[in-house]
Amino acid sequence: DPCTSWFGKAVLGPGEATPTYQDKPMFPLVQINCRELPYRPLELQTTELLVLYMNSDEIPFGKPNGEGWLIREYQ
């Protein structure tokens, strides 16, 4: 199932491309299928999938979402 939880793999939504940072593709660090979580907080009740992307040059500590890392949320 491509929508299961994975390390190093991710699905893309219709029309989406792999995100980039400084003109380089980011890699999917983890994909989390929220239905597979042992506990699902109320804030994630309508979220089906989360994907965390990272850039490959540096660890972006303290930077906001989209600057060296990115979380995509799928309903």
PDB file of N, CA and C in Angstrom:
ATOM      1  N   ASP A   1       0.843  -1.180   0.000  1.00  0.00           N
ATOM      2  CA  ASP A   1       0.000   0.000   0.000  1.00  0.00           C
ATOM      3  C   ASP A   1       0.892   1.248   0.000  1.00  0.00           C
ATOM      4  N   PRO A   2       0.839   2.076  -1.032  1.00  0.00           N
ATOM      5  CA  PRO A   2       1.687   3.271  -1.070  1.00  0.00           C
ATOM      6  C   PRO A   2       1.339   4.302  -0.001  1.00  0.00           C
ATOM      7  N   CYS A   3       0.174   4.174   0.623  1.00  0.00           N
ATOM      8  CA  CYS A   3      -0.227   5.139   1.652  1.00  0.00           C
ATOM      9  C   CYS A   3       0.040   4.643   3.062  1.00  0.00           C
ATOM     10  N   THR A   4       0.828   3.584   3.211  1.00  0.00           N
ATOM     11  CA  THR A   4       1.188   3.117   4.539  1.00  0.00           C
ATOM     12  C   THR A   4       2.302   3.998   5.099  1.00  0.00           C
ATOM     13  N   SER A   5       2.624   3.826   6.362  1.00  0.00           N
ATOM     14  CA  SER A   5       3.723   4.588   6.961  1.00  0.00           C
ATOM     15  C   SER A   5       5.061   4.032   6.455  1.00  0.00           C
ATOM     16  N   TRP A   6       5.985   4.942   6.135  1.00  0.00           N
ATOM     17  CA  TRP A   6       7.284   4.564   5.579  1.00  0.00           C
ATOM     18  C   TRP A   6       8.363   5.497   6.076  1.00  0.00           C
ATOM     19  N   PHE A   7       9.598   5.025   6.046  1.00  0.00           N
ATOM     20  CA  PHE A   7      10.779   5.883   6.145  1.00  0.00           C
ATOM     21  C   PHE A   7      11.384   5.936   4.755  1.00  0.00           C
ATOM     22  N   GLY A   8      11.668   7.121   4.259  1.00  0.00           N
ATOM     23  CA  GLY A   8      12.360   7.275   2.984  1.00  0.00           C
ATOM     24  C   GLY A   8      11.507   7.155   1.740  1.00  0.00           C
ATOM     25  N   LYS A   9      10.189   7.075   1.888  1.00  0.00           N
ATOM     26  CA  LYS A   9       9.275   7.019   0.737  1.00  0.00           C
ATOM     27  C   LYS A   9       8.096   7.937   1.012  1.00  0.00           C
ATOM     28  N   ALA A  10       7.445   8.392  -0.063  1.00  0.00           N
ATOM     29  CA  ALA A  10       6.255   9.225   0.109  1.00  0.00           C
ATOM     30  C   ALA A  10       5.432   9.241  -1.169  1.00  0.00           C
ATOM     31  N   VAL A  11       4.139   9.388  -0.996  1.00  0.00           N
ATOM     32  CA  VAL A  11       3.251   9.581  -2.138  1.00  0.00           C
ATOM     33  C   VAL A  11       3.170  11.081  -2.422  1.00  0.00           C
ATOM     34  N   LEU A  12       2.775  11.405  -3.614  1.00  0.00           N
ATOM     35  CA  LEU A  12       2.530  12.793  -3.996  1.00  0.00           C
ATOM     36  C   LEU A  12       1.061  12.927  -4.368  1.00  0.00           C
ATOM     37  N   GLY A  13       0.468  14.049  -4.018  1.00  0.00           N
ATOM     38  CA  GLY A  13      -0.915  14.309  -4.383  1.00  0.00           C
ATOM     39  C   GLY A  13      -1.027  14.620  -5.868  1.00  0.00           C
ATOM     40  N   PRO A  14      -2.230  14.614  -6.388  1.00  0.00           N
ATOM     41  CA  PRO A  14      -2.433  14.928  -7.802  1.00  0.00           C
ATOM     42  C   PRO A  14      -1.833  16.282  -8.168  1.00  0.00           C
ATOM     43  N   GLY A  15      -1.013  16.316  -9.183  1.00  0.00           N
ATOM     44  CA  GLY A  15      -0.407  17.554  -9.654  1.00  0.00           C
ATOM     45  C   GLY A  15       0.748  18.055  -8.812  1.00  0.00           C
ATOM     46  N   GLU A  16       1.114  17.354  -7.749  1.00  0.00           N
ATOM     47  CA  GLU A  16       2.217  17.789  -6.889  1.00  0.00           C
ATOM     48  C   GLU A  16       3.554  17.297  -7.428  1.00  0.00           C
ATOM     49  N   ALA A  17       4.568  18.060  -7.148  1.00  0.00           N
ATOM     50  CA  ALA A  17       5.942  17.666  -7.454  1.00  0.00           C
ATOM     51  C   ALA A  17       6.688  17.516  -6.128  1.00  0.00           C
ATOM     52  N   THR A  18       7.803  16.822  -6.170  1.00  0.00           N
ATOM     53  CA  THR A  18       8.651  16.728  -4.993  1.00  0.00           C
ATOM     54  C   THR A  18       9.079  18.139  -4.602  1.00  0.00           C
ATOM     55  N   PRO A  19       8.956  18.507  -3.322  1.00  0.00           N
ATOM     56  CA  PRO A  19       9.349  19.859  -2.931  1.00  0.00           C
ATOM     57  C   PRO A  19      10.859  20.059  -3.091  1.00  0.00           C
ATOM     58  N   THR A  20      11.232  21.314  -3.293  1.00  0.00           N
ATOM     59  CA  THR A  20      12.646  21.651  -3.450  1.00  0.00           C
ATOM     60  C   THR A  20      13.055  22.683  -2.402  1.00  0.00           C
ATOM     61  N   TYR A  21      14.340  22.722  -2.144  1.00  0.00           N
ATOM     62  CA  TYR A  21      14.926  23.734  -1.266  1.00  0.00           C
ATOM     63  C   TYR A  21      16.229  24.153  -1.905  1.00  0.00           C
ATOM     64  N   GLN A  22      16.386  25.431  -2.159  1.00  0.00           N
ATOM     65  CA  GLN A  22      17.554  25.984  -2.851  1.00  0.00           C
ATOM     66  C   GLN A  22      17.811  25.235  -4.157  1.00  0.00           C
ATOM     67  N   ASP A  23      16.738  25.031  -4.906  1.00  0.00           N
ATOM     68  CA  ASP A  23      16.746  24.397  -6.226  1.00  0.00           C
ATOM     69  C   ASP A  23      17.176  22.936  -6.220  1.00  0.00           C
ATOM     70  N   LYS A  24      17.145  22.272  -5.063  1.00  0.00           N
ATOM     71  CA  LYS A  24      17.463  20.849  -4.981  1.00  0.00           C
ATOM     72  C   LYS A  24      16.245  20.111  -4.429  1.00  0.00           C
ATOM     73  N   PRO A  25      15.966  18.912  -4.948  1.00  0.00           N
ATOM     74  CA  PRO A  25      14.824  18.163  -4.410  1.00  0.00           C
ATOM     75  C   PRO A  25      15.054  17.780  -2.951  1.00  0.00           C
ATOM     76  N   MET A  26      13.993  17.857  -2.169  1.00  0.00           N
ATOM     77  CA  MET A  26      14.042  17.418  -0.774  1.00  0.00           C
ATOM     78  C   MET A  26      13.735  15.922  -0.749  1.00  0.00           C
ATOM     79  N   PHE A  27      14.176  15.243   0.315  1.00  0.00           N
ATOM     80  CA  PHE A  27      13.871  13.812   0.400  1.00  0.00           C
ATOM     81  C   PHE A  27      12.806  13.568   1.465  1.00  0.00           C
ATOM     82  N   PRO A  28      11.956  12.551   1.227  1.00  0.00           N
ATOM     83  CA  PRO A  28      10.899  12.244   2.196  1.00  0.00           C
ATOM     84  C   PRO A  28      11.487  11.450   3.359  1.00  0.00           C
ATOM     85  N   LEU A  29      11.652  12.091   4.490  1.00  0.00           N
ATOM     86  CA  LEU A  29      12.215  11.425   5.655  1.00  0.00           C
ATOM     87  C   LEU A  29      11.240  10.385   6.201  1.00  0.00           C
ATOM     88  N   VAL A  30       9.972  10.779   6.347  1.00  0.00           N
ATOM     89  CA  VAL A  30       8.976   9.851   6.884  1.00  0.00           C
ATOM     90  C   VAL A  30       7.584  10.199   6.360  1.00  0.00           C
ATOM     91  N   GLN A  31       6.804   9.169   6.105  1.00  0.00           N
ATOM     92  CA  GLN A  31       5.394   9.303   5.758  1.00  0.00           C
ATOM     93  C   GLN A  31       4.609   8.593   6.848  1.00  0.00           C
ATOM     94  N   ILE A  32       3.626   9.271   7.417  1.00  0.00           N
ATOM     95  CA  ILE A  32       2.847   8.712   8.528  1.00  0.00           C
ATOM     96  C   ILE A  32       1.381   8.619   8.118  1.00  0.00           C
ATOM     97  N   ASN A  33       0.872   7.403   8.100  1.00  0.00           N
ATOM     98  CA  ASN A  33      -0.549   7.187   7.891  1.00  0.00           C
ATOM     99  C   ASN A  33      -1.201   7.321   9.265  1.00  0.00           C
ATOM    100  N   CYS A  34      -1.976   8.362   9.462  1.00  0.00           N
ATOM    101  CA  CYS A  34      -2.542   8.669  10.783  1.00  0.00           C
ATOM    102  C   CYS A  34      -3.504   7.598  11.279  1.00  0.00           C
ATOM    103  N   ARG A  35      -4.096   6.820  10.376  1.00  0.00           N
ATOM    104  CA  ARG A  35      -4.977   5.726  10.799  1.00  0.00           C
ATOM    105  C   ARG A  35      -4.186   4.620  11.487  1.00  0.00           C
ATOM    106  N   GLU A  36      -2.882   4.565  11.246  1.00  0.00           N
ATOM    107  CA  GLU A  36      -2.035   3.527  11.843  1.00  0.00           C
ATOM    108  C   GLU A  36      -1.449   3.927  13.203  1.00  0.00           C
ATOM    109  N   LEU A  37      -1.690   5.143  13.627  1.00  0.00           N
ATOM    110  CA  LEU A  37      -1.152   5.592  14.912  1.00  0.00           C
ATOM    111  C   LEU A  37      -1.840   4.870  16.070  1.00  0.00           C
ATOM    112  N   PRO A  38      -1.090   4.499  17.109  1.00  0.00           N
ATOM    113  CA  PRO A  38      -1.725   3.854  18.254  1.00  0.00           C
ATOM    114  C   PRO A  38      -2.647   4.806  19.022  1.00  0.00           C
ATOM    115  N   TYR A  39      -2.373   6.101  18.922  1.00  0.00           N
ATOM    116  CA  TYR A  39      -3.234   7.135  19.505  1.00  0.00           C
ATOM    117  C   TYR A  39      -3.322   8.250  18.484  1.00  0.00           C
ATOM    118  N   ARG A  40      -4.523   8.692  18.201  1.00  0.00           N
ATOM    119  CA  ARG A  40      -4.741   9.747  17.212  1.00  0.00           C
ATOM    120  C   ARG A  40      -5.368  10.948  17.908  1.00  0.00           C
ATOM    121  N   PRO A  41      -4.593  12.025  18.132  1.00  0.00           N
ATOM    122  CA  PRO A  41      -5.158  13.196  18.809  1.00  0.00           C
ATOM    123  C   PRO A  41      -6.282  13.839  18.005  1.00  0.00           C
ATOM    124  N   LEU A  42      -7.129  14.571  18.672  1.00  0.00           N
ATOM    125  CA  LEU A  42      -8.262  15.232  18.010  1.00  0.00           C
ATOM    126  C   LEU A  42      -7.807  16.099  16.847  1.00  0.00           C
ATOM    127  N   GLU A  43      -6.641  16.744  16.975  1.00  0.00           N
ATOM    128  CA  GLU A  43      -6.141  17.638  15.918  1.00  0.00           C
ATOM    129  C   GLU A  43      -5.841  16.890  14.627  1.00  0.00           C
ATOM    130  N   LEU A  44      -5.678  15.576  14.698  1.00  0.00           N
ATOM    131  CA  LEU A  44      -5.371  14.774  13.500  1.00  0.00           C
ATOM    132  C   LEU A  44      -6.539  13.907  13.042  1.00  0.00           C
ATOM    133  N   GLN A  45      -7.722  14.110  13.585  1.00  0.00           N
ATOM    134  CA  GLN A  45      -8.869  13.274  13.235  1.00  0.00           C
ATOM    135  C   GLN A  45      -9.241  13.353  11.763  1.00  0.00           C
ATOM    136  N   THR A  46      -9.045  14.492  11.128  1.00  0.00           N
ATOM    137  CA  THR A  46      -9.388  14.622   9.705  1.00  0.00           C
ATOM    138  C   THR A  46      -8.165  14.495   8.805  1.00  0.00           C
ATOM    139  N   THR A  47      -7.002  14.272   9.391  1.00  0.00           N
ATOM    140  CA  THR A  47      -5.772  14.117   8.617  1.00  0.00           C
ATOM    141  C   THR A  47      -5.525  12.631   8.376  1.00  0.00           C
ATOM    142  N   GLU A  48      -5.326  12.264   7.123  1.00  0.00           N
ATOM    143  CA  GLU A  48      -5.071  10.868   6.784  1.00  0.00           C
ATOM    144  C   GLU A  48      -3.577  10.571   6.678  1.00  0.00           C
ATOM    145  N   LEU A  49      -2.806  11.541   6.171  1.00  0.00           N
ATOM    146  CA  LEU A  49      -1.400  11.278   5.876  1.00  0.00           C
ATOM    147  C   LEU A  49      -0.578  12.525   6.148  1.00  0.00           C
ATOM    148  N   LEU A  50       0.592  12.339   6.760  1.00  0.00           N
ATOM    149  CA  LEU A  50       1.572  13.407   6.951  1.00  0.00           C
ATOM    150  C   LEU A  50       2.877  12.956   6.315  1.00  0.00           C
ATOM    151  N   VAL A  51       3.543  13.856   5.617  1.00  0.00           N
ATOM    152  CA  VAL A  51       4.844  13.542   5.021  1.00  0.00           C
ATOM    153  C   VAL A  51       5.822  14.639   5.423  1.00  0.00           C
ATOM    154  N   LEU A  52       6.953  14.224   5.987  1.00  0.00           N
ATOM    155  CA  LEU A  52       8.010  15.143   6.383  1.00  0.00           C
ATOM    156  C   LEU A  52       9.145  15.056   5.372  1.00  0.00           C
ATOM    157  N   TYR A  53       9.426  16.184   4.718  1.00  0.00           N
ATOM    158  CA  TYR A  53      10.536  16.285   3.767  1.00  0.00           C
ATOM    159  C   TYR A  53      11.668  17.081   4.403  1.00  0.00           C
ATOM    160  N   MET A  54      12.890  16.693   4.078  1.00  0.00           N
ATOM    161  CA  MET A  54      14.081  17.391   4.573  1.00  0.00           C
ATOM    162  C   MET A  54      14.998  17.704   3.405  1.00  0.00           C
ATOM    163  N   ASN A  55      15.788  18.762   3.549  1.00  0.00           N
ATOM    164  CA  ASN A  55      16.803  19.040   2.543  1.00  0.00           C
ATOM    165  C   ASN A  55      18.004  18.143   2.849  1.00  0.00           C
ATOM    166  N   SER A  56      18.875  17.958   1.895  1.00  0.00           N
ATOM    167  CA  SER A  56      19.986  17.023   2.081  1.00  0.00           C
ATOM    168  C   SER A  56      21.299  17.709   2.452  1.00  0.00           C
ATOM    169  N   ASP A  57      21.280  19.008   2.676  1.00  0.00           N
ATOM    170  CA  ASP A  57      22.525  19.724   2.957  1.00  0.00           C
ATOM    171  C   ASP A  57      22.727  20.091   4.418  1.00  0.00           C
ATOM    172  N   GLU A  58      21.640  20.315   5.147  1.00  0.00           N
ATOM    173  CA  GLU A  58      21.770  20.750   6.536  1.00  0.00           C
ATOM    174  C   GLU A  58      20.532  20.363   7.332  1.00  0.00           C
ATOM    175  N   ILE A  59      20.700  20.275   8.631  1.00  0.00           N
ATOM    176  CA  ILE A  59      19.551  20.044   9.508  1.00  0.00           C
ATOM    177  C   ILE A  59      19.010  21.424   9.886  1.00  0.00           C
ATOM    178  N   PRO A  60      17.769  21.704   9.523  1.00  0.00           N
ATOM    179  CA  PRO A  60      17.225  23.064   9.691  1.00  0.00           C
ATOM    180  C   PRO A  60      16.643  23.344  11.073  1.00  0.00           C
ATOM    181  N   PHE A  61      17.438  23.202  12.114  1.00  0.00           N
ATOM    182  CA  PHE A  61      16.963  23.481  13.466  1.00  0.00           C
ATOM    183  C   PHE A  61      16.490  24.924  13.587  1.00  0.00           C
ATOM    184  N   GLY A  62      15.336  25.112  14.175  1.00  0.00           N
ATOM    185  CA  GLY A  62      14.822  26.443  14.462  1.00  0.00           C
ATOM    186  C   GLY A  62      14.255  27.195  13.275  1.00  0.00           C
ATOM    187  N   LYS A  63      14.216  26.576  12.108  1.00  0.00           N
ATOM    188  CA  LYS A  63      13.672  27.258  10.937  1.00  0.00           C
ATOM    189  C   LYS A  63      12.199  26.905  10.776  1.00  0.00           C
ATOM    190  N   PRO A  64      11.398  27.836  10.228  1.00  0.00           N
ATOM    191  CA  PRO A  64       9.973  27.557  10.048  1.00  0.00           C
ATOM    192  C   PRO A  64       9.724  26.552   8.923  1.00  0.00           C
ATOM    193  N   ASN A  65       8.551  25.925   8.964  1.00  0.00           N
ATOM    194  CA  ASN A  65       8.133  24.983   7.934  1.00  0.00           C
ATOM    195  C   ASN A  65       8.311  25.620   6.552  1.00  0.00           C
ATOM    196  N   GLY A  66       8.979  24.893   5.665  1.00  0.00           N
ATOM    197  CA  GLY A  66       9.218  25.389   4.312  1.00  0.00           C
ATOM    198  C   GLY A  66      10.631  25.898   4.101  1.00  0.00           C
ATOM    199  N   GLU A  67      11.382  26.080   5.175  1.00  0.00           N
ATOM    200  CA  GLU A  67      12.767  26.554   5.048  1.00  0.00           C
ATOM    201  C   GLU A  67      13.734  25.435   5.426  1.00  0.00           C
ATOM    202  N   GLY A  68      13.973  24.548   4.486  1.00  0.00           N
ATOM    203  CA  GLY A  68      14.869  23.428   4.710  1.00  0.00           C
ATOM    204  C   GLY A  68      14.152  22.152   5.123  1.00  0.00           C
ATOM    205  N   TRP A  69      12.916  22.274   5.521  1.00  0.00           N
ATOM    206  CA  TRP A  69      12.069  21.132   5.832  1.00  0.00           C
ATOM    207  C   TRP A  69      10.632  21.505   5.514  1.00  0.00           C
ATOM    208  N   LEU A  70       9.781  20.493   5.339  1.00  0.00           N
ATOM    209  CA  LEU A  70       8.403  20.762   4.948  1.00  0.00           C
ATOM    210  C   LEU A  70       7.526  19.598   5.392  1.00  0.00           C
ATOM    211  N   ILE A  71       6.388  19.915   5.956  1.00  0.00           N
ATOM    212  CA  ILE A  71       5.383  18.876   6.256  1.00  0.00           C
ATOM    213  C   ILE A  71       4.203  19.105   5.319  1.00  0.00           C
ATOM    214  N   ARG A  72       3.849  18.039   4.603  1.00  0.00           N
ATOM    215  CA  ARG A  72       2.625  18.065   3.798  1.00  0.00           C
ATOM    216  C   ARG A  72       1.579  17.251   4.524  1.00  0.00           C
ATOM    217  N   GLU A  73       0.373  17.797   4.557  1.00  0.00           N
ATOM    218  CA  GLU A  73      -0.753  17.148   5.239  1.00  0.00           C
ATOM    219  C   GLU A  73      -1.819  16.827   4.193  1.00  0.00           C
ATOM    220  N   TYR A  74      -2.311  15.605   4.246  1.00  0.00           N
ATOM    221  CA  TYR A  74      -3.329  15.167   3.298  1.00  0.00           C
ATOM    222  C   TYR A  74      -4.581  14.743   4.059  1.00  0.00           C
ATOM    223  N   GLN A  75      -5.725  15.273   3.616  1.00  0.00           N
ATOM    224  CA  GLN A  75      -7.011  14.949   4.250  1.00  0.00           C
ATOM    225  C   GLN A  75      -7.545  13.659   3.661  1.00  0.00           C
TER     226      GLN A  75
END
